[in-house]
Amino acid sequence: MAEISRFLSLVLRHKPEVIGIALDAQGWVDVDVLLAALRAHGRSVTREELERVVATSDKKRFALEGDRIRAHQGHSVDVDLDLRPEAPPPRLYHGTVARFVESIRREGLVRGQRHHVHLSADVATAKSVGGRRGAPVVLEVDAAAMARDGHVFYRSANGVWLTDHVPPAYLSQ
Ligand code: HQG
């Protein structure tokens, strides 16, 4: 299941072309089209398996609505998720690793390949995000001050907080 989930993340966020599909402007693809393309590329998945992956995804990464599916967030391809600005909680957290900290202190948090900087509502989630790359370092973001200063925040359907850039002044370790 984890393997299917990882491959779905790849095609629904980053490289739909590896199985010859295209996402629509909002990131959706027809489930039958997806399943046929997976089958054609030697990665057969049944509708039931797909439903199980979506239901059990630890981070609720995917939305399966009727005949279509998309990733909730995390894209590098150009999609419009129609996110609504939302007032953030006063503190948010970002999990990273020590080797990035100096550069983050200089430039703040930048979005890199993705559409937004990803922030977590709690320390435990931030720790696990940072832990993907090594011993996690958790940075605290003064989201209250950012919002006051006009920075816009969005919350994806799976609870990830998103913003364009976190300048260094709002970060502490
Ligand atoms: C770092 C996963 C140097 C940043 C997670 C991170 C999340 C900088 C890396 C979601 C920097 C980007 C996103 C700067 C940021 N200098 N390094 N100025 N600013 N960085 O993967 O936040 O499992 O694009 O700290 O759970 O790690 O895919 O972002 O280490 O929700 O569903 O640059 O991806 O979800 O890496 O993770 P990423 P992220 P999934």
mmCIF file of C-alpha atoms and ligand atoms in Angstrom:
data_model
loop_
_atom_site.group_PDB
_atom_site.id
_atom_site.type_symbol
_atom_site.label_atom_id
_atom_site.label_comp_id
_atom_site.label_asym_id
_atom_site.label_seq_id
_atom_site.Cartn_x
_atom_site.Cartn_y
_atom_site.Cartn_z
ATOM 1 C CA MET A 1 0.000 0.000 0.000
ATOM 2 C CA ALA A 2 2.799 2.428 0.901
ATOM 3 C CA GLU A 3 4.393 1.721 -2.460
ATOM 4 C CA ILE A 4 1.143 2.478 -4.322
ATOM 5 C CA SER A 5 0.690 5.634 -2.245
ATOM 6 C CA ARG A 6 4.183 6.853 -3.101
ATOM 7 C CA PHE A 7 3.651 6.223 -6.801
ATOM 8 C CA LEU A 8 0.288 8.003 -6.703
ATOM 9 C CA SER A 9 1.976 10.999 -5.056
ATOM 10 C CA LEU A 10 4.445 11.047 -7.926
ATOM 11 C CA VAL A 11 1.818 10.991 -10.685
ATOM 12 C CA LEU A 12 -0.838 13.138 -8.991
ATOM 13 C CA ARG A 13 1.576 15.838 -7.794
ATOM 14 C CA HIS A 14 4.657 15.853 -9.934
ATOM 15 C CA LYS A 15 4.883 13.676 -13.028
ATOM 16 C CA PRO A 16 1.549 12.528 -14.489
ATOM 17 C CA GLU A 17 3.396 12.045 -17.784
ATOM 18 C CA VAL A 18 5.268 8.982 -16.473
ATOM 19 C CA ILE A 19 2.074 6.990 -17.043
ATOM 20 C CA GLY A 20 0.866 9.144 -19.924
ATOM 21 C CA ILE A 21 -1.972 10.954 -18.165
ATOM 22 C CA ALA A 22 -2.748 14.644 -17.778
ATOM 23 C CA LEU A 23 -4.329 16.317 -14.762
ATOM 24 C CA ASP A 24 -7.068 18.870 -15.330
ATOM 25 C CA ALA A 25 -6.618 22.495 -14.270
ATOM 26 C CA GLN A 26 -7.637 21.657 -10.690
ATOM 27 C CA GLY A 27 -5.433 18.570 -10.479
ATOM 28 C CA TRP A 28 -8.156 15.947 -11.008
ATOM 29 C CA VAL A 29 -7.966 12.847 -13.143
ATOM 30 C CA ASP A 30 -10.720 10.380 -13.943
ATOM 31 C CA VAL A 31 -10.307 7.233 -11.813
ATOM 32 C CA ASP A 32 -10.864 4.865 -14.765
ATOM 33 C CA VAL A 33 -8.290 6.757 -16.821
ATOM 34 C CA LEU A 34 -5.824 6.548 -13.913
ATOM 35 C CA LEU A 35 -6.403 2.818 -13.344
ATOM 36 C CA ALA A 36 -6.073 2.032 -17.065
ATOM 37 C CA ALA A 37 -2.844 4.050 -17.280
ATOM 38 C CA LEU A 38 -1.422 2.305 -14.204
ATOM 39 C CA ARG A 39 -2.305 -1.078 -15.725
ATOM 40 C CA ALA A 40 -0.705 -0.112 -19.061
ATOM 41 C CA HIS A 41 2.487 0.749 -17.196
ATOM 42 C CA GLY A 42 2.731 -2.515 -15.274
ATOM 43 C CA ARG A 43 1.310 -1.168 -12.020
ATOM 44 C CA SER A 44 -2.150 -2.681 -11.888
ATOM 45 C CA VAL A 45 -4.230 -1.391 -8.993
ATOM 46 C CA THR A 46 -7.880 -2.306 -8.450
ATOM 47 C CA ARG A 47 -10.539 0.241 -7.610
ATOM 48 C CA GLU A 48 -10.800 -1.362 -4.139
ATOM 49 C CA GLU A 49 -7.039 -1.058 -3.562
ATOM 50 C CA LEU A 50 -7.174 2.572 -4.651
ATOM 51 C CA GLU A 51 -10.007 3.252 -2.214
ATOM 52 C CA ARG A 52 -8.037 1.577 0.556
ATOM 53 C CA VAL A 53 -4.922 3.654 -0.180
ATOM 54 C CA VAL A 54 -6.976 6.853 -0.082
ATOM 55 C CA ALA A 55 -8.761 5.847 3.131
ATOM 56 C CA THR A 56 -5.634 4.731 4.975
ATOM 57 C CA SER A 57 -3.148 7.381 3.784
ATOM 58 C CA ASP A 58 -1.529 8.565 7.020
ATOM 59 C CA LYS A 59 -1.662 12.173 5.871
ATOM 60 C CA LYS A 60 -4.953 11.948 3.936
ATOM 61 C CA ARG A 61 -3.020 12.860 0.816
ATOM 62 C CA PHE A 62 -5.718 12.170 -1.789
ATOM 63 C CA ALA A 63 -9.287 13.203 -2.490
ATOM 64 C CA LEU A 64 -11.433 10.567 -4.201
ATOM 65 C CA GLU A 65 -14.743 12.129 -5.178
ATOM 66 C CA GLY A 66 -17.082 10.125 -7.355
ATOM 67 C CA ASP A 67 -15.239 9.311 -10.562
ATOM 68 C CA ARG A 68 -12.219 11.487 -9.978
ATOM 69 C CA ILE A 69 -9.150 11.700 -7.778
ATOM 70 C CA ARG A 70 -6.514 14.311 -6.962
ATOM 71 C CA ALA A 71 -3.816 15.053 -4.398
ATOM 72 C CA HIS A 72 -4.884 17.517 -1.715
ATOM 73 C CA GLN A 73 -1.601 19.454 -1.783
ATOM 74 C CA GLY A 74 2.116 19.167 -2.433
ATOM 75 C CA HIS A 75 2.064 19.648 -6.210
ATOM 76 C CA SER A 76 4.954 20.847 -8.304
ATOM 77 C CA VAL A 77 2.885 20.785 -11.535
ATOM 78 C CA ASP A 78 0.777 23.831 -12.207
ATOM 79 C CA VAL A 79 -2.702 23.224 -10.747
ATOM 80 C CA ASP A 80 -5.252 25.525 -9.192
ATOM 81 C CA LEU A 81 -6.510 23.964 -5.951
ATOM 82 C CA ASP A 82 -8.854 26.886 -5.336
ATOM 83 C CA LEU A 83 -7.547 27.344 -1.803
ATOM 84 C CA ARG A 84 -9.358 29.926 0.325
ATOM 85 C CA PRO A 85 -7.343 32.229 2.568
ATOM 86 C CA GLU A 86 -7.865 31.257 6.193
ATOM 87 C CA ALA A 87 -6.729 32.787 9.503
ATOM 88 C CA PRO A 88 -3.918 30.618 10.899
ATOM 89 C CA PRO A 89 -3.503 29.536 14.515
ATOM 90 C CA PRO A 90 -1.019 31.801 16.355
ATOM 91 C CA ARG A 91 1.859 29.337 16.054
ATOM 92 C CA LEU A 92 2.715 26.945 13.251
ATOM 93 C CA TYR A 93 5.658 24.575 12.916
ATOM 94 C CA HIS A 94 8.050 23.523 10.190
ATOM 95 C CA GLY A 95 10.110 20.363 10.351
ATOM 96 C CA THR A 96 13.484 20.403 8.662
ATOM 97 C CA VAL A 97 17.056 19.187 9.277
ATOM 98 C CA ALA A 98 20.154 20.903 10.698
ATOM 99 C CA ARG A 99 21.930 21.221 7.350
ATOM 100 C CA PHE A 100 19.235 23.571 6.028
ATOM 101 C CA VAL A 101 18.967 25.796 9.089
ATOM 102 C CA GLU A 102 21.675 28.323 8.236
ATOM 103 C CA SER A 103 20.214 28.953 4.810
ATOM 104 C CA ILE A 104 16.702 29.151 6.300
ATOM 105 C CA ARG A 105 17.919 31.756 8.787
ATOM 106 C CA ARG A 106 19.208 33.778 5.858
ATOM 107 C CA GLU A 107 16.351 33.418 3.336
ATOM 108 C CA GLY A 108 13.478 32.304 5.497
ATOM 109 C CA LEU A 109 11.410 29.307 4.407
ATOM 110 C CA VAL A 110 11.115 29.142 0.641
ATOM 111 C CA ARG A 111 8.750 26.945 -1.318
ATOM 112 C CA GLY A 112 11.306 25.361 -3.647
ATOM 113 C CA GLN A 113 9.649 23.086 -6.213
ATOM 114 C CA ARG A 114 6.254 23.165 -4.526
ATOM 115 C CA HIS A 115 3.588 25.865 -4.757
ATOM 116 C CA HIS A 116 3.823 26.831 -1.096
ATOM 117 C CA VAL A 117 5.849 26.461 2.064
ATOM 118 C CA HIS A 118 4.239 23.641 4.092
ATOM 119 C CA LEU A 119 3.600 24.204 7.786
ATOM 120 C CA SER A 120 2.124 21.941 10.471
ATOM 121 C CA ALA A 121 -0.321 22.796 13.222
ATOM 122 C CA ASP A 122 1.540 20.672 15.772
ATOM 123 C CA VAL A 123 5.113 19.856 16.734
ATOM 124 C CA ALA A 124 4.697 16.080 16.350
ATOM 125 C CA THR A 125 3.710 16.383 12.678
ATOM 126 C CA ALA A 126 6.559 18.822 12.008
ATOM 127 C CA LYS A 127 8.970 16.345 13.611
ATOM 128 C CA SER A 128 7.862 13.578 11.304
ATOM 129 C CA VAL A 129 8.104 15.865 8.255
ATOM 130 C CA GLY A 130 11.684 16.822 9.201
ATOM 131 C CA GLY A 131 12.434 13.193 10.069
ATOM 132 C CA ARG A 132 12.065 12.215 6.399
ATOM 133 C CA ARG A 133 15.516 13.727 5.854
ATOM 134 C CA GLY A 134 17.428 12.969 9.073
ATOM 135 C CA ALA A 135 17.353 14.079 12.698
ATOM 136 C CA PRO A 136 14.457 16.552 12.722
ATOM 137 C CA VAL A 137 14.775 20.193 13.700
ATOM 138 C CA VAL A 138 11.468 21.951 14.394
ATOM 139 C CA LEU A 139 11.161 25.673 13.699
ATOM 140 C CA GLU A 140 8.365 27.704 15.189
ATOM 141 C CA VAL A 141 6.577 30.202 12.960
ATOM 142 C CA ASP A 142 4.948 33.281 14.456
ATOM 143 C CA ALA A 143 1.874 32.945 12.247
ATOM 144 C CA ALA A 144 -0.069 35.507 14.280
ATOM 145 C CA ALA A 145 2.509 38.187 13.483
ATOM 146 C CA MET A 146 2.687 37.124 9.843
ATOM 147 C CA ALA A 147 -1.086 37.340 9.466
ATOM 148 C CA ARG A 148 -1.050 40.735 11.163
ATOM 149 C CA ASP A 149 1.584 41.877 8.671
ATOM 150 C CA GLY A 150 -0.540 40.799 5.704
ATOM 151 C CA HIS A 151 0.835 37.362 4.844
ATOM 152 C CA VAL A 152 -1.857 35.067 3.482
ATOM 153 C CA PHE A 153 -2.341 31.497 4.745
ATOM 154 C CA TYR A 154 -4.313 28.615 3.295
ATOM 155 C CA ARG A 155 -5.249 25.273 4.805
ATOM 156 C CA SER A 156 -5.432 22.283 2.508
ATOM 157 C CA ALA A 157 -8.305 19.832 2.899
ATOM 158 C CA ASN A 158 -5.947 17.493 4.784
ATOM 159 C CA GLY A 159 -4.970 20.122 7.342
ATOM 160 C CA VAL A 160 -1.590 21.273 6.024
ATOM 161 C CA TRP A 161 -1.024 25.028 6.393
ATOM 162 C CA LEU A 162 0.381 26.750 3.331
ATOM 163 C CA THR A 163 1.903 30.151 2.680
ATOM 164 C CA ASP A 164 4.164 31.683 0.040
ATOM 165 C CA HIS A 165 7.240 32.526 2.102
ATOM 166 C CA VAL A 166 8.172 32.783 5.760
ATOM 167 C CA PRO A 167 10.729 35.584 6.239
ATOM 168 C CA PRO A 168 13.431 34.854 8.844
ATOM 169 C CA ALA A 169 12.072 37.399 11.332
ATOM 170 C CA TYR A 170 9.067 35.167 12.054
ATOM 171 C CA LEU A 171 11.104 32.021 12.757
ATOM 172 C CA SER A 172 12.526 30.669 15.976
ATOM 173 C CA GLN A 173 14.032 27.311 16.838
HETATM 174 C C1 HQG B 1 13.824 23.147 3.143
HETATM 175 C C2 HQG B 1 5.357 15.889 2.856
HETATM 176 C C3 HQG B 1 17.335 25.662 2.616
HETATM 177 C C4 HQG B 1 12.647 22.681 3.937
HETATM 178 C C5 HQG B 1 5.455 16.519 4.219
HETATM 179 C C6 HQG B 1 12.487 21.251 3.439
HETATM 180 C C7 HQG B 1 4.923 17.902 4.021
HETATM 181 C C8 HQG B 1 15.114 25.234 2.858
HETATM 182 C C9 HQG B 1 12.944 21.335 2.009
HETATM 183 C C10 HQG B 1 5.172 18.186 2.560
HETATM 184 C C11 HQG B 1 14.819 26.605 2.797
HETATM 185 C C12 HQG B 1 11.779 21.331 1.041
HETATM 186 C C13 HQG B 1 6.241 19.211 2.371
HETATM 187 C C14 HQG B 1 15.903 27.501 2.652
HETATM 188 C C15 HQG B 1 12.977 25.540 3.067
HETATM 189 N N1 HQG B 1 17.148 26.997 2.565
HETATM 190 N N2 HQG B 1 16.373 24.768 2.760
HETATM 191 N N3 HQG B 1 15.742 28.843 2.595
HETATM 192 N N4 HQG B 1 13.493 26.770 2.934
HETATM 193 N N5 HQG B 1 13.956 24.607 3.023
HETATM 194 O O1 HQG B 1 9.655 18.219 0.562
HETATM 195 O O2 HQG B 1 8.149 20.948 3.990
HETATM 196 O O3 HQG B 1 4.542 12.928 2.589
HETATM 197 O O4 HQG B 1 9.431 20.455 -0.647
HETATM 198 O O5 HQG B 1 12.908 22.738 5.326
HETATM 199 O O6 HQG B 1 4.726 15.795 5.175
HETATM 200 O O7 HQG B 1 9.760 18.981 3.751
HETATM 201 O O8 HQG B 1 4.705 14.287 0.527
HETATM 202 O O9 HQG B 1 8.928 20.351 1.758
HETATM 203 O O10 HQG B 1 13.316 20.373 4.158
HETATM 204 O O11 HQG B 1 3.574 18.058 4.309
HETATM 205 O O12 HQG B 1 2.496 13.957 1.639
HETATM 206 O O13 HQG B 1 13.635 22.569 1.875
HETATM 207 O O14 HQG B 1 5.590 16.952 1.982
HETATM 208 O O15 HQG B 1 4.108 15.341 2.662
HETATM 209 O O16 HQG B 1 11.271 20.021 0.982
HETATM 210 O O17 HQG B 1 7.440 18.782 2.991
HETATM 211 P P1 HQG B 1 9.778 19.703 0.569
HETATM 212 P P2 HQG B 1 8.633 19.783 3.229
HETATM 213 P P3 HQG B 1 3.974 14.050 1.805
#
